[in-house]
C-alpha cells in the first residue's frame, strides 16, 4: 500500500507542477523580448536584484547579464528610469546599491536610478512597484525563467508589464538541476499564493 501512496503523491505533484507551468506560461505569452532593441519604450525599467557573487562561488552571470541588458536599454533610450528592487540585508549586502554602482560605472546617469531596498523577493518587488512607487506600467529585466514568474505576478496585480531577457540559464549539471527544482517550487508558490489570496 505504501508504494501506491508514494506514487499517488508523486503523480499529484507532477500534475500540480504542470498546471502551474501552464498558468505562468499562458500569462506571459507575447510579453517577453529577447533583445533590448525590440523592447518598446517604457518610462521605467524594473531591474530585479541579485548579487555579484554566485551561490556556487565566483562571478554571478545572472548579475552581469542584468547589468549589461539594463545599460543597453538606457543607451538605446528604451527606458527613462531604472528602478532597482532587491534585498538589502545591511551594509555588507545591499543588492540595489551594488547594482546601482555597477550601472553608474557603465555610464548610466545616477540621476535616473531609483532604489527599492525592500525587494526581498520577486513578489515584494512587484508589490513595491505598485504601493511604494505607484507604477502601473514597466519592463522587467531579468533572466527568462525569472521574467515569466514576475510577469505572472504583475498580471495578477493588474499591471501592464512586459519583460526583456537578460541572457540565459548559464549553469549546467547539478547546478542546473538545483536551479530548475528551485524555480518549479517558486512557481507553485506563486500560483497558489494568487489562488488563495
Coordinates of N, CA and C in Angstrom, one line a residue:
X1 N 0.8 -1.2 0.0 CA 0.0 0.0 0.0 C 0.9 1.3 0.0
X2 N 2.0 1.2 0.7 CA 2.9 2.3 0.8 C 3.3 2.8 -0.6
X3 N 3.6 1.8 -1.5 CA 4.1 2.2 -2.8 C 3.0 3.0 -3.6
X4 N 1.8 2.6 -3.4 CA 0.7 3.3 -4.1 C 0.5 4.7 -3.6
X5 N 0.7 4.8 -2.3 CA 0.6 6.1 -1.7 C 1.7 7.1 -2.2
X6 N 2.9 6.5 -2.3 CA 4.0 7.3 -2.8 C 3.8 7.7 -4.2
X7 N 3.3 6.7 -5.0 CA 3.0 7.0 -6.4 C 1.9 8.0 -6.6
X8 N 0.9 7.9 -5.7 CA -0.2 8.9 -5.7 C 0.3 10.3 -5.5
X9 N 1.2 10.4 -4.4 CA 1.7 11.7 -4.1 C 2.6 12.3 -5.2
X10 N 3.4 11.4 -5.8 CA 4.2 11.8 -6.9 C 3.4 12.3 -8.1
X11 N 2.4 11.5 -8.5 CA 1.5 11.9 -9.6 C 0.8 13.2 -9.3
X12 N 0.4 13.4 -8.1 CA -0.3 14.7 -7.8 C 0.7 15.8 -7.9
X13 N 1.9 15.6 -7.4 CA 2.9 16.6 -7.5 C 3.2 17.0 -9.0
X14 N 3.3 16.0 -9.8 CA 3.6 16.3 -11.3 C 2.4 17.1 -11.9
X15 N 1.2 16.7 -11.5 CA 0.0 17.5 -12.1 C 0.0 18.9 -11.6
X16 N 0.3 19.1 -10.3 CA 0.4 20.5 -9.8 C 1.4 21.3 -10.4
X17 N 2.6 20.7 -10.6 CA 3.7 21.5 -11.2 C 3.4 21.8 -12.7
X18 N 2.8 20.9 -13.4 CA 2.4 21.1 -14.8 C 1.4 22.1 -14.9
X19 N 0.4 22.1 -14.0 CA -0.7 23.1 -14.0 C -0.1 24.5 -13.8
X20 N 0.8 24.6 -12.8 CA 1.4 25.9 -12.5 C 2.2 26.4 -13.7
X21 N 3.0 25.5 -14.3 CA 3.7 25.9 -15.5 C 2.8 26.4 -16.6
X22 N 1.7 25.8 -16.8 CA 0.8 26.2 -17.9 C 0.2 27.6 -17.5
X23 N -0.1 27.8 -16.3 CA -0.7 29.1 -15.8 C 0.3 30.2 -16.0
X24 N 1.5 30.0 -15.7 CA 2.5 31.1 -15.8 C 2.9 31.3 -17.3
X25 N 3.0 30.2 -18.1 CA 3.4 30.4 -19.5 C 2.3 31.1 -20.2
X26 N 1.0 30.8 -19.9 CA -0.1 31.5 -20.6 C -0.1 32.9 -20.3
X27 N 0.2 33.3 -19.0 CA 0.2 34.7 -18.6 C 1.2 35.6 -19.3
X28 N 2.4 35.0 -19.6 CA 3.5 35.8 -20.1 C 3.6 35.7 -21.7
X29 N 2.8 34.9 -22.3 CA 2.9 34.7 -23.7 C 2.8 36.1 -24.5
X30 N 3.8 36.3 -25.4 CA 3.8 37.5 -26.2 C 4.3 38.8 -25.5
X31 N 4.7 38.6 -24.2 CA 5.1 39.8 -23.4 C 6.6 39.8 -23.0
X32 N 7.4 38.9 -23.6 CA 8.8 38.8 -23.2 C 9.6 39.0 -24.5
X33 N 10.6 39.9 -24.4 CA 11.5 40.2 -25.5 C 12.9 39.6 -25.2
X34 N 13.5 39.1 -26.3 CA 14.9 38.5 -26.2 C 16.0 39.5 -26.4
X35 N 15.7 40.6 -27.0 CA 16.7 41.6 -27.3 C 16.2 43.0 -26.9
X36 N 17.2 43.8 -26.4 CA 16.9 45.1 -25.9 C 16.3 46.0 -27.0
X37 N 16.8 45.8 -28.3 CA 16.4 46.7 -29.4 C 14.9 46.4 -29.8
X38 N 14.4 45.3 -29.4 CA 13.0 45.0 -29.7 C 12.0 45.5 -28.7
X39 N 12.5 46.0 -27.6 CA 11.6 46.4 -26.5 C 11.0 47.8 -26.8
X40 N 9.7 47.9 -26.7 CA 9.1 49.3 -26.9 C 9.5 50.2 -25.7
X41 N 9.4 51.5 -26.0 CA 9.8 52.4 -25.0 C 8.9 52.3 -23.7
X42 N 9.6 52.4 -22.6 CA 8.9 52.4 -21.3 C 9.5 53.5 -20.4
X43 N 8.7 54.1 -19.6 CA 9.3 55.1 -18.7 C 10.2 54.5 -17.7
X44 N 9.9 53.3 -17.2 CA 10.6 52.7 -16.2 C 11.0 51.2 -16.5
X45 N 12.2 50.9 -16.2 CA 12.7 49.5 -16.2 C 12.8 49.0 -14.8
X46 N 12.2 47.9 -14.5 CA 12.3 47.3 -13.1 C 13.4 46.2 -13.2
X47 N 14.6 46.6 -12.6 CA 15.7 45.7 -12.6 C 15.6 44.8 -11.3
X48 N 15.4 43.5 -11.4 CA 15.3 42.7 -10.3 C 16.6 42.3 -9.7
X49 N 16.8 42.4 -8.4 CA 18.1 42.3 -7.8 C 18.6 40.9 -7.7
X50 N 19.9 40.9 -7.7 CA 20.7 39.7 -7.4 C 22.1 40.2 -7.0
X51 N 22.9 39.3 -6.5 CA 24.2 39.7 -6.0 C 25.3 39.4 -7.1
X52 N 26.4 40.0 -7.0 CA 27.5 39.8 -8.0 C 28.3 38.5 -7.8
X53 N 28.1 37.8 -6.7 CA 28.8 36.6 -6.4 C 27.7 35.4 -6.4
X54 N 28.0 34.4 -7.2 CA 27.1 33.3 -7.3 C 27.0 32.5 -6.0
X55 N 25.9 31.8 -5.8 CA 25.8 31.0 -4.6 C 26.7 29.8 -4.7
X56 N 27.2 29.5 -5.9 CA 28.1 28.4 -6.2 C 29.6 28.9 -6.1
X57 N 29.8 30.2 -5.8 CA 31.1 30.8 -5.8 C 31.5 31.4 -7.1
X58 N 32.3 32.4 -7.1 CA 32.7 33.1 -8.4 C 31.7 34.1 -8.8
X59 N 31.9 34.6 -10.0 CA 31.1 35.7 -10.6 C 29.7 35.1 -10.9
X60 N 28.7 35.9 -10.6 CA 27.3 35.5 -10.9 C 26.9 36.0 -12.3
X61 N 26.8 35.1 -13.2 CA 26.5 35.5 -14.6 C 25.1 36.2 -14.8
X62 N 24.2 35.8 -13.8 CA 22.9 36.5 -13.9 C 23.0 38.0 -13.6
X63 N 23.9 38.3 -12.6 CA 24.2 39.7 -12.3 C 24.7 40.5 -13.5
X64 N 25.8 39.9 -14.0 CA 26.5 40.7 -15.1 C 25.5 40.8 -16.3
X65 N 24.7 39.8 -16.6 CA 23.8 39.9 -17.7 C 22.7 41.0 -17.5
X66 N 22.2 41.0 -16.3 CA 21.1 42.0 -15.9 C 21.7 43.4 -16.0
X67 N 22.9 43.6 -15.6 CA 23.5 44.9 -15.7 C 23.7 45.3 -17.1
X68 N 24.3 44.4 -17.9 CA 24.6 44.7 -19.3 C 23.3 45.0 -20.1
X69 N 22.2 44.3 -19.8 CA 20.9 44.5 -20.5 C 20.4 45.8 -20.1
X70 N 20.4 46.2 -18.9 CA 19.9 47.5 -18.4 C 20.7 48.6 -19.0
X71 N 22.0 48.5 -19.1 CA 22.8 49.5 -19.7 C 22.4 49.7 -21.2
X72 N 22.2 48.6 -21.9 CA 21.8 48.6 -23.3 C 20.4 49.3 -23.4
X73 N 19.5 49.0 -22.6 CA 18.2 49.7 -22.6 C 18.3 51.2 -22.5
X74 N 19.1 51.6 -21.5 CA 19.3 53.0 -21.3 C 20.0 53.7 -22.5
X75 N 21.0 53.0 -23.1 CA 21.8 53.6 -24.2 C 20.9 53.7 -25.4
X76 N 19.9 52.8 -25.6 CA 19.1 52.8 -26.7 C 17.8 53.6 -26.5
X77 N 17.7 54.3 -25.3 CA 16.6 55.1 -25.0 C 15.3 54.3 -24.9
X78 N 15.4 53.1 -24.5 CA 14.2 52.3 -24.3 C 13.5 52.5 -23.0
X79 N 14.3 53.0 -22.0 CA 13.7 53.3 -20.7 C 14.3 54.7 -20.2
X80 N 13.5 55.4 -19.5 CA 13.9 56.7 -19.0 C 14.5 56.6 -17.6
X81 N 14.0 55.7 -16.8 CA 14.4 55.5 -15.4 C 14.6 54.0 -15.1
X82 N 15.5 53.7 -14.1 CA 15.7 52.4 -13.7 C 15.3 52.3 -12.2
X83 N 14.4 51.4 -11.9 CA 14.0 51.1 -10.5 C 14.7 49.7 -10.2
X84 N 15.7 49.8 -9.3 CA 16.4 48.6 -8.8 C 15.7 48.1 -7.6
X85 N 15.2 46.9 -7.6 CA 14.5 46.3 -6.5 C 15.2 45.0 -6.0
X86 N 15.7 45.0 -4.8 CA 16.4 43.8 -4.4 C 16.5 43.8 -2.8
X87 N 17.2 42.8 -2.4 CA 17.4 42.6 -0.9 C 18.4 43.6 -0.3
X88 N 18.1 44.1 0.8 CA 19.1 45.0 1.5 C 19.2 44.5 2.9
X89 N 20.1 43.6 3.1 CA 20.3 42.9 4.4 C 21.2 43.8 5.3
X90 N 21.9 44.8 4.8 CA 22.7 45.6 5.6 C 23.9 46.1 4.8
X91 N 24.8 46.8 5.4 CA 25.9 47.5 4.7 C 26.8 46.5 3.8
X92 N 26.9 45.3 4.3 CA 27.7 44.3 3.6 C 27.0 43.6 2.4
X93 N 25.6 43.7 2.4 CA 24.9 43.1 1.3 C 23.7 43.9 1.0
X94 N 23.8 44.7 0.0 CA 22.8 45.7 -0.4 C 22.7 45.6 -1.9
X95 N 21.8 44.7 -2.4 CA 21.7 44.5 -3.9 C 21.4 45.7 -4.7
X96 N 20.5 46.6 -4.3 CA 20.2 47.8 -5.1 C 21.4 48.7 -5.1
X97 N 22.1 48.9 -4.0 CA 23.3 49.7 -4.0 C 24.4 49.2 -4.9
X98 N 24.7 47.9 -4.8 CA 25.7 47.2 -5.6 C 25.4 47.4 -7.1
X99 N 24.1 47.1 -7.4 CA 23.8 47.2 -8.8 C 23.8 48.6 -9.3
X100 N 23.4 49.6 -8.5 CA 23.5 51.0 -8.8 C 24.9 51.4 -9.2
X101 N 25.8 51.0 -8.3 CA 27.3 51.3 -8.5 C 27.8 50.7 -9.8
X102 N 27.3 49.5 -10.2 CA 27.7 48.9 -11.4 C 27.2 49.6 -12.6
X103 N 25.9 50.0 -12.5 CA 25.3 50.8 -13.6 C 26.0 52.1 -13.9
X104 N 26.2 52.8 -12.8 CA 26.9 54.1 -12.9 C 28.3 53.9 -13.5
X105 N 29.0 52.9 -13.1 CA 30.3 52.6 -13.6 C 30.3 52.3 -15.1
X106 N 29.1 51.9 -15.6 CA 28.9 51.6 -17.0 C 28.3 52.7 -17.8
X107 N 28.2 53.9 -17.1 CA 27.8 55.1 -17.8 C 26.3 55.4 -17.7
X108 N 25.6 54.7 -16.9 CA 24.2 55.1 -16.6 C 24.1 56.3 -15.6
X109 N 23.4 57.3 -16.0 CA 23.4 58.5 -15.1 C 22.8 58.1 -13.7
X110 N 23.4 58.5 -12.7 CA 22.9 58.3 -11.3 C 21.5 58.9 -11.1
X111 N 21.3 60.0 -11.8 CA 20.0 60.7 -11.7 C 18.8 60.0 -12.1
X112 N 19.0 58.9 -12.9 CA 17.8 58.2 -13.4 C 17.6 56.9 -12.7
X113 N 18.4 56.7 -11.6 CA 18.3 55.4 -10.9 C 17.5 55.6 -9.6
X114 N 16.6 54.8 -9.3 CA 15.8 54.8 -8.0 C 16.0 53.4 -7.4
X115 N 16.2 53.3 -6.1 CA 16.4 52.1 -5.4 C 15.3 51.7 -4.5
X116 N 14.9 50.4 -4.5 CA 14.0 49.8 -3.6 C 14.7 48.7 -2.8
X117 N 15.0 49.0 -1.6 CA 15.8 48.0 -0.8 C 14.9 47.1 -0.1
X118 N 13.6 47.1 -0.3 CA 12.7 46.2 0.3 C 12.2 45.0 -0.6
X119 N 12.9 44.9 -1.7 CA 12.5 43.8 -2.6 C 13.2 42.5 -2.2
X120 N 12.8 41.9 -1.1 CA 13.5 40.7 -0.6 C 13.2 39.5 -1.4
X121 N 12.1 39.6 -2.2 CA 11.8 38.5 -3.2 C 11.0 39.1 -4.4
X122 N 10.7 38.3 -5.3 CA 10.1 38.8 -6.6 C 8.7 39.4 -6.3
X123 N 7.9 38.7 -5.5 CA 6.6 39.3 -5.1 C 6.7 40.6 -4.5
X124 N 7.6 40.8 -3.5 CA 7.8 42.0 -2.9 C 8.2 43.1 -3.8
X125 N 9.1 42.8 -4.8 CA 9.5 43.8 -5.8 C 8.3 44.3 -6.6
X126 N 7.4 43.3 -7.0 CA 6.2 43.7 -7.8 C 5.3 44.6 -6.9
X127 N 5.1 44.1 -5.7 CA 4.2 44.8 -4.8 C 4.7 46.2 -4.5
X128 N 6.0 46.4 -4.3 CA 6.6 47.7 -4.0 C 6.5 48.6 -5.2
X129 N 6.6 48.1 -6.4 CA 6.5 48.9 -7.6 C 5.1 49.6 -7.6
X130 N 4.1 48.9 -7.1 CA 2.7 49.5 -7.1 C 2.5 50.4 -5.9
X131 N 2.8 49.9 -4.7 CA 2.5 50.5 -3.5 C 3.4 51.7 -3.1
X132 N 4.7 51.4 -3.4 CA 5.7 52.5 -3.0 C 6.0 53.5 -4.1
X133 N 6.0 53.0 -5.3 CA 6.4 53.8 -6.4 C 5.3 54.1 -7.4
X134 N 4.1 53.6 -7.1 CA 2.9 54.0 -7.9 C 3.0 53.7 -9.4
X135 N 3.6 52.6 -9.7 CA 3.8 52.3 -11.1 C 2.6 51.4 -11.6
X136 N 2.3 51.5 -12.9 CA 1.3 50.7 -13.5 C 1.8 50.0 -14.7
X137 N 2.9 50.6 -15.3 CA 3.5 50.0 -16.5 C 5.0 50.1 -16.4
X138 N 5.7 49.0 -16.7 CA 7.1 49.0 -16.7 C 7.6 47.7 -17.5
X139 N 8.9 47.7 -17.7 CA 9.5 46.5 -18.3 C 10.4 45.9 -17.3
X140 N 10.3 44.6 -17.1 CA 11.1 43.8 -16.1 C 12.4 43.3 -16.7
X141 N 13.4 43.4 -16.0 CA 14.7 43.0 -16.5 C 15.3 41.9 -15.6
X142 N 15.4 40.7 -16.2 CA 15.9 39.5 -15.5 C 16.1 38.4 -16.5
X143 N 16.4 37.2 -16.0 CA 16.5 36.0 -16.9 C 15.1 35.5 -17.3
X144 N 15.0 34.7 -18.4 CA 13.7 34.3 -18.9 C 12.9 33.6 -17.8
X145 N 13.5 32.6 -17.1 CA 12.7 31.8 -16.2 C 12.1 32.7 -15.0
X146 N 12.9 33.7 -14.7 CA 12.5 34.7 -13.6 C 11.5 35.7 -14.2
X147 N 11.7 36.1 -15.4 CA 10.7 37.0 -16.0 C 9.3 36.4 -16.1
X148 N 9.3 35.2 -16.5 CA 8.0 34.5 -16.6 C 7.2 34.6 -15.3
X149 N 7.8 34.2 -14.3 CA 7.2 34.2 -12.9 C 6.8 35.7 -12.5
X150 N 7.7 36.6 -12.8 CA 7.5 38.0 -12.4 C 6.3 38.6 -13.2
X151 N 6.2 38.2 -14.4 CA 5.1 38.7 -15.3 C 3.7 38.1 -14.8
X152 N 3.8 36.9 -14.3 CA 2.6 36.3 -13.8 C 2.1 37.1 -12.6
X153 N 3.0 37.4 -11.7 CA 2.7 38.2 -10.5 C 2.2 39.6 -10.9
X154 N 2.9 40.2 -11.9 CA 2.5 41.6 -12.3 C 1.1 41.6 -12.9
X155 N 0.8 40.6 -13.7 CA -0.5 40.4 -14.3 C -1.6 40.3 -13.3
X156 N -1.4 39.5 -12.3 CA -2.4 39.3 -11.2 C -2.5 40.5 -10.3
X157 N -1.5 41.5 -10.4 CA -1.6 42.7 -9.7 C -2.3 43.8 -10.5
X158 N -2.7 43.4 -11.7 CA -3.4 44.4 -12.6 C -2.5 45.3 -13.3
X159 N -1.2 44.9 -13.5 CA -0.2 45.8 -14.1 C -0.1 45.5 -15.6
X160 N 0.4 46.6 -16.3 CA 0.7 46.4 -17.7 C 2.2 46.3 -17.8
X161 N 2.7 45.1 -17.7 CA 4.1 44.8 -17.6 C 4.6 44.0 -18.8
X162 N 5.8 44.2 -19.3 CA 6.5 43.3 -20.2 C 7.8 43.0 -19.6
X163 N 8.6 42.2 -20.3 CA 9.9 41.9 -19.8 C 10.9 41.7 -20.9
X164 N 12.2 41.8 -20.5 CA 13.3 41.6 -21.5 C 14.2 40.6 -20.9
X165 N 14.6 39.6 -21.6 CA 15.5 38.5 -21.1 C 17.0 39.0 -21.1
X166 N 17.6 38.8 -19.9 CA 19.0 39.2 -19.8 C 19.8 37.9 -19.8
X167 N 20.2 37.4 -21.0 CA 21.0 36.2 -21.1 C 20.1 35.0 -20.8
X168 N 20.7 33.8 -20.6 CA 20.1 32.6 -20.4 C 20.4 31.9 -19.1
X169 N 20.0 30.6 -19.0 CA 20.4 29.9 -17.8 C 21.9 29.4 -18.1
X170 N 22.8 29.9 -17.4 CA 24.2 29.7 -17.7 C 24.8 28.4 -17.0
X171 N 24.0 27.8 -16.1 CA 24.6 26.7 -15.4 C 24.2 25.4 -16.0
X172 N 25.1 24.4 -15.8 CA 24.9 23.1 -16.3 C 25.0 22.1 -15.1
X173 N 24.8 20.8 -15.4 CA 25.0 19.8 -14.4 C 24.1 19.9 -13.2
X174 N 24.7 19.6 -12.1 CA 23.9 19.6 -10.8 C 23.4 21.0 -10.5
X175 N 24.1 22.0 -10.9 CA 23.7 23.4 -10.7 C 22.4 23.7 -11.4
X176 N 22.3 23.2 -12.7 CA 21.1 23.4 -13.5 C 19.9 22.7 -12.8
X177 N 20.2 21.5 -12.3 CA 19.1 20.7 -11.7 C 18.6 21.5 -10.4
X178 N 19.5 22.0 -9.7 CA 19.2 22.7 -8.5 C 18.3 24.0 -8.8
X179 N 18.8 24.7 -9.8 CA 18.0 25.9 -10.2 C 16.7 25.6 -10.7
X180 N 16.6 24.5 -11.5 CA 15.3 24.1 -12.1 C 14.3 23.7 -11.0
X181 N 14.8 22.9 -10.0 CA 13.9 22.5 -8.9 C 13.4 23.7 -8.1
X182 N 14.4 24.6 -7.9 CA 14.0 25.8 -7.1 C 13.0 26.6 -7.8
X183 N 13.1 26.8 -9.1 CA 12.2 27.6 -9.9 C 10.8 26.9 -9.9
X184 N 10.8 25.6 -10.0 CA 9.5 24.9 -10.0 C 8.7 25.1 -8.7
X185 N 9.4 25.1 -7.6 CA 8.8 25.3 -6.3 C 8.4 26.8 -6.2
X186 N 9.1 27.7 -6.7 CA 8.8 29.1 -6.7 C 7.5 29.3 -7.5
X187 N 7.4 28.6 -8.6 CA 6.2 28.8 -9.4 C 4.9 28.3 -8.8
X188 N 5.1 27.1 -8.2 CA 3.9 26.6 -7.4 C 3.5 27.5 -6.3
X189 N 4.5 28.1 -5.6 CA 4.2 29.0 -4.5 C 3.5 30.2 -5.1
X190 N 4.0 30.8 -6.2 CA 3.4 32.0 -6.8 C 1.9 31.7 -7.2
X191 N 1.7 30.6 -7.9 CA 0.3 30.3 -8.3 C -0.6 30.1 -7.1
X192 N -0.2 29.3 -6.2 CA -1.0 29.1 -5.0 C -1.3 30.3 -4.2
X193 N -0.3 31.2 -4.1 CA -0.5 32.5 -3.4 C -1.6 33.3 -4.0
X194 N -1.6 33.3 -5.4 CA -2.7 34.1 -6.0 C -4.0 33.4 -6.0
X195 N -4.0 32.1 -5.9 CA -5.3 31.4 -5.9 C -6.0 31.6 -4.5
X196 N -5.2 31.7 -3.5 CA -5.8 31.7 -2.2 C -5.7 33.0 -1.4
X197 N -5.3 34.1 -2.2 CA -5.3 35.4 -1.6 C -6.4 36.2 -2.1

